[in-house]
């Protein structure tokens, strides 16, 4: 199969990620089937798409004709067989539970055409494990978008143990065609690139909550001038539950240091999961929270976060997940909407400064994941 053979895309799951990805594919000119298990979920997804592309129309990013044409190419359905039977490229974005993903992929394998590529938007789970549920592991790839998917450019195209070069190539070209920046992840590893690089910052947040200081707003105020969204704010935006389950998964497969603190678990128990519930670390009921920059803590600064990211990024190189530091920078910058990736930042700030920050965090929290790697200590990575 070639990219030109992809005419119809099926999106399985119409939640935040699903409808954002569907909208991106519509913008790229494709016919898109949007499927979820209940009509109400599908309707909510369609509403999300309508809202996003109406904003594009109002801002003049698309013409009224292009707007109407996109809606005409959107096919909402509930029946899975109907959704996928004549689709050429299928993207799954159902909740992050391996057993559920396996069940969905077994069904996709049953109903989809033999030539169809099955792509998973999982943020963390092994593509190789998901592919095992199908009789076509060569056609299963990782396809990880970032929230809000209609705007964020990065797509991580991950090679499972048996993904074919052809499937990876088509996934890569398709992402480009819909205006995204694809990065190939050569080794199927927890969190791929972006989430792996950022996971230690979640462990850091979890420890801050446990310590009880600084408050989320005091912390965010210190870093907000350097990021499109500050860290607690971003967690609220993405969903505290999503971050929490990611940490549990990392604790299981990478290091017990990622186990969420009791203070973090409290948010899950309370049901205050962020933007989608109206409240998380912040109150979202009146829209995006205003962070008071005058409250900035003096305890931590942006270099603590960058140090954790750079250190983890060096592990990706050491482990062969992505051996080109420029690709890692490309992924992290485009996943977060920042102008620079971790290695470019490290070059500007200096590895000595960042290593000192890591040492400070390690001494304070005693987490092994905060220890500098050999590459980090050497500080010679060129980008
Ligand atoms: N649909 C369409 N347009 C939208 C939109 C949406 N859902 N959300 C925002 N916009 C538009 C706005 O209309 C505005 O347009 P304009 O520039 O023409 O006026 C523009 O985007 C900017 O929006 P805002 O002014 O409201 O706010 P920001 O300037 O802060 O931009 C943002 C919003 C692009 C989301 C920016 O804050 C950002 O880049 N945040 C970082 C997001 C991020 O890091 N995502 C990764 C999360 S991790 C993840 O997804 C991994 C997964 O595995 C969990």
Coordinates of C-alpha atoms and ligand atoms in Angstrom, one line a residue:
X1 CA 0.0 0.0 0.0
X2 CA 1.0 3.6 -0.6
X3 CA -0.1 6.9 0.9
X4 CA -2.2 7.6 -2.2
X5 CA -4.3 4.5 -1.4
X6 CA -5.4 6.0 1.9
X7 CA -8.8 7.5 1.1
X8 CA -10.8 6.9 4.3
X9 CA -9.7 7.1 7.9
X10 CA -11.6 5.6 10.8
X11 CA -11.2 7.2 14.2
X12 CA -12.1 4.8 17.1
X13 CA -12.9 6.8 20.2
X14 CA -14.5 10.3 20.1
X15 CA -13.1 11.7 23.3
X16 CA -10.8 14.8 23.6
X17 CA -8.0 13.1 21.7
X18 CA -10.2 11.2 19.2
X19 CA -12.2 14.2 18.0
X20 CA -9.0 16.3 17.9
X21 CA -7.3 13.7 15.7
X22 CA -10.4 13.3 13.5
X23 CA -10.5 17.1 13.0
X24 CA -6.8 17.1 12.0
X25 CA -7.6 14.4 9.4
X26 CA -10.5 16.3 8.1
X27 CA -8.3 19.4 7.8
X28 CA -5.9 17.2 5.8
X29 CA -8.7 16.5 3.2
X30 CA -9.7 13.0 4.3
X31 CA -13.1 11.4 4.7
X32 CA -13.3 10.5 8.4
X33 CA -15.5 8.1 10.2
X34 CA -15.8 9.0 13.9
X35 CA -16.9 6.1 16.1
X36 CA -17.6 5.6 19.8
X37 CA -19.6 3.0 21.8
X38 CA -22.6 5.3 22.5
X39 CA -24.4 7.8 20.4
X40 CA -24.0 10.4 23.1
X41 CA -20.2 10.1 23.0
X42 CA -20.2 10.3 19.2
X43 CA -22.4 13.4 19.4
X44 CA -20.0 15.1 21.9
X45 CA -17.1 14.3 19.6
X46 CA -18.9 15.9 16.6
X47 CA -19.7 18.9 18.8
X48 CA -16.0 19.2 19.7
X49 CA -15.0 19.1 16.0
X50 CA -17.7 21.7 15.1
X51 CA -16.4 24.0 17.9
X52 CA -12.8 23.8 16.8
X53 CA -13.3 24.3 13.1
X54 CA -15.8 27.1 13.8
X55 CA -12.9 28.8 15.6
X56 CA -10.7 28.2 12.6
X57 CA -13.4 29.7 10.3
X58 CA -13.9 32.8 12.6
X59 CA -10.1 33.4 12.6
X60 CA -9.9 33.1 8.8
X61 CA -7.7 30.0 9.0
X62 CA -10.1 28.2 6.8
X63 CA -12.7 29.4 4.3
X64 CA -16.5 28.9 5.0
X65 CA -16.5 26.5 2.0
X66 CA -13.6 24.5 3.5
X67 CA -15.4 24.4 6.8
X68 CA -18.6 23.0 5.3
X69 CA -16.7 20.6 3.1
X70 CA -15.0 19.2 6.3
X71 CA -18.3 18.6 8.0
X72 CA -19.6 16.9 4.8
X73 CA -16.7 14.5 5.0
X74 CA -17.3 13.5 8.6
X75 CA -19.3 10.3 9.2
X76 CA -20.4 9.7 12.8
X77 CA -21.3 6.1 13.7
X78 CA -21.6 3.7 16.6
X79 CA -21.4 0.3 14.9
X80 CA -17.7 -0.8 14.8
X81 CA -18.0 -3.0 11.8
X82 CA -19.6 -0.2 9.8
X83 CA -17.0 2.2 11.0
X84 CA -14.0 0.3 9.8
X85 CA -15.1 -2.1 7.0
X86 CA -13.9 0.1 4.2
X87 CA -11.3 2.3 6.0
X88 CA -7.7 2.3 4.9
X89 CA -6.1 3.7 8.0
X90 CA -7.6 3.2 11.4
X91 CA -6.6 5.2 14.5
X92 CA -7.6 4.0 18.0
X93 CA -7.9 6.4 20.9
X94 CA -9.9 4.5 23.6
X95 CA -9.0 4.7 27.3
X96 CA -5.4 3.7 28.3
X97 CA -6.0 0.1 29.5
X98 CA -4.1 -2.7 27.8
X99 CA -6.9 -5.2 28.0
X100 CA -9.4 -2.8 26.5
X101 CA -7.0 -1.9 23.7
X102 CA -6.4 -5.5 23.0
X103 CA -10.1 -6.2 22.8
X104 CA -10.6 -3.3 20.4
X105 CA -7.6 -4.3 18.2
X106 CA -8.9 -7.9 18.0
X107 CA -12.2 -6.5 16.7
X108 CA -10.5 -4.1 14.3
X109 CA -8.5 -7.0 12.9
X110 CA -11.8 -9.0 12.4
X111 CA -13.8 -6.2 10.6
X112 CA -11.1 -4.1 8.8
X113 CA -10.0 -4.8 5.2
X114 CA -6.8 -6.9 5.0
X115 CA -4.8 -3.9 3.7
X116 CA -5.8 -1.5 6.5
X117 CA -3.2 -0.1 8.9
X118 CA -4.1 -0.1 12.5
X119 CA -2.6 2.7 14.5
X120 CA -2.8 3.3 18.3
X121 CA -2.8 6.7 19.9
X122 CA -1.6 5.1 23.2
X123 CA 0.6 7.5 25.2
X124 CA 2.5 4.8 27.0
X125 CA 1.4 1.2 26.3
X126 CA 3.6 -1.2 24.3
X127 CA 2.7 -1.3 20.6
X128 CA 4.2 -4.8 20.4
X129 CA 1.7 -6.0 23.1
X130 CA -1.3 -4.3 21.4
X131 CA -0.3 -5.8 18.1
X132 CA -0.4 -9.3 19.6
X133 CA -4.2 -9.1 19.7
X134 CA -4.2 -9.1 15.8
X135 CA -3.2 -11.4 13.1
X136 CA -1.5 -8.5 11.3
X137 CA 1.2 -7.2 13.7
X138 CA 3.2 -5.9 10.6
X139 CA 0.3 -3.4 10.1
X140 CA 0.1 -2.2 13.7
X141 CA 2.0 1.0 14.6
X142 CA 2.0 3.6 17.4
X143 CA 0.5 6.9 16.4
X144 CA 0.6 9.3 19.3
X145 CA -0.9 12.8 19.1
X146 CA -0.8 15.6 21.6
X147 CA -3.5 17.6 23.3
X148 CA -5.1 19.7 21.8
X149 CA -4.6 17.4 18.8
X150 CA -6.0 19.8 16.3
X151 CA -3.2 22.3 17.2
X152 CA -0.2 20.4 18.5
X153 CA 2.1 19.3 15.7
X154 CA 3.9 16.2 17.0
X155 CA 2.9 12.7 16.0
X156 CA 5.1 9.9 17.4
X157 CA 5.2 7.1 14.9
X158 CA 6.3 4.1 16.9
X159 CA 7.7 0.9 15.5
X160 CA 6.4 -2.2 17.3
X161 CA 8.6 -5.3 17.3
X162 CA 6.8 -6.5 14.0
X163 CA 5.7 -3.2 12.4
X164 CA 6.7 -3.3 8.7
X165 CA 8.7 -0.5 7.1
X166 CA 5.7 0.1 4.8
X167 CA 3.3 0.7 7.7
X168 CA 5.7 3.1 9.4
X169 CA 6.4 5.0 6.2
X170 CA 2.7 5.4 5.4
X171 CA 2.0 6.6 9.0
X172 CA 4.9 9.0 8.7
X173 CA 3.8 10.4 5.3
X174 CA 0.1 10.6 6.4
X175 CA 1.1 12.7 9.4
X176 CA 3.0 15.1 7.2
X177 CA 0.0 15.3 4.8
X178 CA -2.3 16.4 7.6
X179 CA 0.2 19.1 8.5
X180 CA 1.8 17.4 11.5
X181 CA 5.5 16.9 12.4
X182 CA 6.1 13.1 12.7
X183 CA 9.0 11.6 14.5
X184 CA 9.8 7.9 14.2
X185 CA 10.4 6.1 17.5
X186 CA 12.6 3.2 16.6
X187 CA 12.2 1.2 19.8
X188 CA 8.9 0.5 21.4
X189 CA 9.6 1.8 24.9
X190 CA 7.3 3.2 27.7
X191 CA 6.2 6.7 27.0
X192 CA 8.0 6.8 23.6
X193 CA 9.8 10.1 23.5
X194 CA 7.7 13.0 24.8
X195 CA 6.0 11.4 27.7
X196 CA 9.2 9.6 28.8
X197 CA 11.2 12.9 28.7
X198 CA 8.4 14.6 30.8
X199 CA 7.6 11.7 33.2
X200 CA 10.2 12.7 35.8
X201 CA 8.6 16.2 36.0
X202 CA 5.4 14.4 37.1
X203 CA 7.3 12.5 39.8
X204 CA 8.6 15.9 40.9
X205 CA 5.1 17.4 41.0
X206 CA 3.9 14.4 43.0
X207 CA 6.6 15.0 45.5
X208 CA 5.8 18.7 45.7
X209 CA 2.2 17.9 46.5
X210 CA 3.4 15.5 49.2
X211 CA 5.7 18.1 50.7
X212 CA 2.8 20.6 50.7
X213 CA 4.9 23.4 49.3
X214 CA 5.0 25.4 47.1
X215 CA 1.4 25.4 46.2
X216 CA 0.5 24.6 42.5
X217 CA 0.0 28.3 41.8
X218 CA 3.3 29.3 43.4
X219 CA 5.1 26.7 41.4
X220 CA 3.4 27.5 38.1
X221 CA 3.9 31.2 38.6
X222 CA 7.7 30.6 38.6
X223 CA 7.7 28.6 35.4
X224 CA 4.8 30.1 33.4
X225 CA 6.9 32.8 31.7
X226 CA 8.9 30.1 30.0
X227 CA 6.1 27.6 28.8
X228 CA 2.9 27.8 26.8
X229 CA 1.2 26.2 29.8
X230 CA 2.7 25.8 33.3
X231 CA 3.0 22.3 34.7
X232 CA 0.0 22.0 37.1
X233 CA -2.1 23.9 34.6
X234 CA -1.1 21.5 31.8
X235 CA -2.0 18.5 34.0
X236 CA -5.4 20.0 34.6
X237 CA -5.8 20.6 30.9
X238 CA -4.8 17.0 29.9
X239 CA -6.6 15.4 32.9
X240 CA -5.0 14.5 36.3
X241 CA -6.3 11.0 35.9
X242 CA -4.4 10.6 32.6
X243 CA -1.1 11.7 34.2
X244 CA -1.9 9.6 37.3
X245 CA -2.5 6.3 35.3
X246 CA 0.7 7.1 33.3
X247 CA 2.7 7.3 36.5
X248 CA 1.2 4.0 37.7
X249 CA 2.2 2.4 34.5
X250 CA 5.7 3.9 34.7
X251 CA 6.0 2.7 38.3
X252 CA 5.3 -0.8 37.1
X253 CA 7.5 -1.0 34.0
X254 CA 10.3 1.5 34.7
X255 CA 10.9 2.5 38.3
X256 CA 8.9 2.4 41.6
X257 CA 10.0 6.1 41.9
X258 CA 7.0 7.0 39.7
X259 CA 4.4 5.7 42.2
X260 CA 2.0 8.7 42.7
X261 CA 2.1 10.1 46.2
X262 CA -1.0 9.9 48.4
X263 CA -1.4 13.6 48.0
X264 CA -1.8 13.1 44.3
X265 CA -4.1 10.2 44.7
X266 CA -6.4 12.5 46.7
X267 CA -7.3 14.3 43.6
X268 CA -8.3 11.1 41.8
X269 CA -10.5 10.1 44.9
X270 CA -12.1 13.5 45.0
X271 CA -13.1 13.3 41.3
X272 CA -11.4 16.7 40.7
X273 CA -9.6 15.7 37.6
X274 CA -8.9 19.1 35.9
X275 CA -10.5 21.0 33.1
X276 CA -13.0 18.3 32.1
X277 CA -14.6 18.2 35.6
X278 CA -14.4 22.0 36.1
X279 CA -11.9 21.7 38.9
X280 CA -8.4 20.2 39.5
X281 CA -5.4 22.0 40.9
X282 CA -7.3 25.1 39.6
X283 CA -10.9 26.1 39.1
X284 CA -11.8 25.9 35.4
X285 CA -15.5 26.7 35.8
X286 CA -15.0 30.3 34.5
X287 CA -12.5 29.2 31.7
X288 CA -8.7 29.0 31.8
X289 CA -7.3 29.9 35.2
X290 CA -5.4 33.1 35.6
X291 CA -2.1 32.4 37.3
X292 CA -0.8 35.2 39.5
X293 CA 2.9 35.6 38.6
X294 CA 3.6 37.7 41.7
X295 CA 3.1 34.5 43.7
X296 CA 6.2 32.8 42.1
X297 CA 8.1 30.5 44.5
X298 CA 11.8 31.0 45.1
X299 CA 12.2 27.3 45.9
X300 CA 12.2 26.1 42.3
X301 CA 12.7 27.5 38.9
X302 CA 12.5 26.5 35.2
X303 CA 16.0 24.9 35.2
X304 CA 14.8 22.2 37.7
X305 CA 12.3 21.1 35.1
X306 CA 14.7 21.4 32.2
X307 CA 17.4 19.4 34.1
X308 CA 14.9 16.5 34.6
X309 CA 13.9 16.6 31.0
X310 CA 17.5 16.6 29.6
X311 CA 18.6 13.9 31.9
X312 CA 15.7 11.6 30.9
X313 CA 16.3 12.5 27.2
X314 CA 19.9 11.2 27.6
X315 CA 18.4 7.9 28.8
X316 CA 16.5 7.6 25.4
X317 CA 19.8 7.8 23.6
X318 CA 21.6 5.4 26.0
X319 CA 18.7 2.9 25.5
X320 CA 18.5 3.3 21.7
X321 CA 14.9 4.5 21.8
X322 CA 15.9 7.5 19.6
X323 CA 19.5 7.9 19.0
X324 CA 19.5 11.3 17.3
X325 CA 19.3 14.1 19.8
X326 CA 17.9 16.4 17.1
X327 CA 14.9 14.1 16.7
X328 CA 14.3 14.1 20.4
X329 CA 14.4 17.9 20.4
X330 CA 12.0 18.0 17.4
X331 CA 9.6 15.8 19.3
X332 CA 9.6 17.6 22.6
X333 CA 9.4 21.0 21.1
X334 CA 6.5 20.1 18.8
X335 CA 4.7 18.1 21.5
X336 CA 4.7 21.1 23.9
X337 CA 4.5 24.0 21.5
X338 CA 7.9 25.3 22.7
X339 CA 10.5 26.8 20.4
X340 CA 13.3 24.5 21.7
X341 CA 13.8 20.9 22.8
X342 CA 15.8 19.8 25.8
X343 CA 19.2 19.5 24.2
X344 CA 19.2 22.9 22.6
X345 CA 18.1 24.3 26.0
X346 CA 20.9 22.4 27.7
X347 CA 23.4 23.8 25.3
X348 CA 22.3 27.4 26.1
X349 CA 22.0 26.9 29.9
X350 CA 25.1 24.8 30.4
X351 CA 25.2 21.2 31.6
X352 CA 27.0 22.2 34.8
X353 CA 24.0 24.3 35.9
X354 CA 21.6 21.5 35.1
X355 CA 23.7 18.9 36.8
X356 CA 23.7 21.0 40.0
X357 CA 19.9 21.2 39.8
X358 CA 19.6 17.5 39.5
X359 CA 21.9 16.9 42.4
X360 CA 19.7 19.3 44.5
X361 CA 16.5 17.4 43.6
X362 CA 18.1 14.1 44.2
X363 CA 19.4 15.1 47.6
X364 CA 16.0 16.5 48.5
X365 CA 13.7 13.7 47.3
X366 CA 16.1 10.7 47.0
X367 CA 14.6 9.4 43.8
X368 CA 17.0 7.3 41.7
X369 CA 15.3 8.6 38.5
X370 CA 16.7 12.1 39.3
X371 CA 20.3 10.9 39.3
X372 CA 22.4 12.2 36.3
X373 CA 23.3 9.7 33.7
X374 CA 26.8 9.3 32.2
X375 CA 25.9 11.4 29.1
X376 CA 24.4 14.1 31.4
X377 CA 27.5 14.3 33.5
X378 CA 29.7 14.4 30.4
X379 CA 27.5 17.2 28.9
X380 CA 28.8 16.9 25.4
X381 CA 25.6 16.2 23.3
X382 CA 25.7 18.3 20.2
X383 CA 22.5 19.5 18.4
Ligands
LIG1 N1 -9.5 24.3 18.5 C1 -9.2 25.3 17.7 N2 -8.5 26.3 18.0 C2 -8.0 26.4 19.3 C3 -8.3 25.4 20.2 C4 -9.1 24.3 19.8 N3 -9.4 23.3 20.7 N4 -7.7 25.8 21.4 C5 -7.1 26.9 21.2 N5 -7.3 27.3 19.9 C6 -6.8 28.5 19.3 C7 -7.3 29.8 19.8 O1 -8.5 30.2 19.2 C8 -6.2 30.8 19.5 O2 -6.3 31.2 18.1 P1 -5.6 32.5 17.6 O3 -4.1 32.4 17.8 O4 -5.9 32.6 16.1 O5 -6.2 33.6 18.4 C9 -4.9 29.9 19.6 O6 -5.4 28.6 19.5 C10 -4.3 30.1 21.0 O7 -5.2 29.8 22.0 P2 -5.3 30.7 23.3 O8 -5.0 32.1 23.1 O9 -6.6 30.4 23.9 O10 -4.2 30.1 24.3 P3 -2.7 29.7 24.1 O11 -2.0 30.8 23.4 O12 -2.1 29.3 25.4 O13 -2.7 28.4 23.2 C11 -2.4 26.1 23.4 C12 -3.3 27.3 23.5 C13 -2.0 25.9 21.9 C14 -3.1 24.9 23.8 C15 -1.1 26.4 24.2 O14 -1.4 26.8 25.5 C16 -0.1 25.2 24.2 O15 0.6 25.0 23.3 N6 -0.2 24.5 25.4 C17 0.7 23.3 25.6 C18 -0.1 22.1 25.3 C19 0.8 20.9 25.5 O16 1.9 20.9 26.1 N7 0.2 19.7 25.1 C20 0.9 18.4 25.3 C21 0.2 17.8 26.4 S1 0.8 16.2 26.8 C22 -0.1 15.1 25.8 O17 -1.0 15.5 25.1 C23 0.4 13.7 25.9 C24 -0.7 12.8 26.1 O18 -0.2 11.5 26.0 C25 -1.4 13.0 27.4

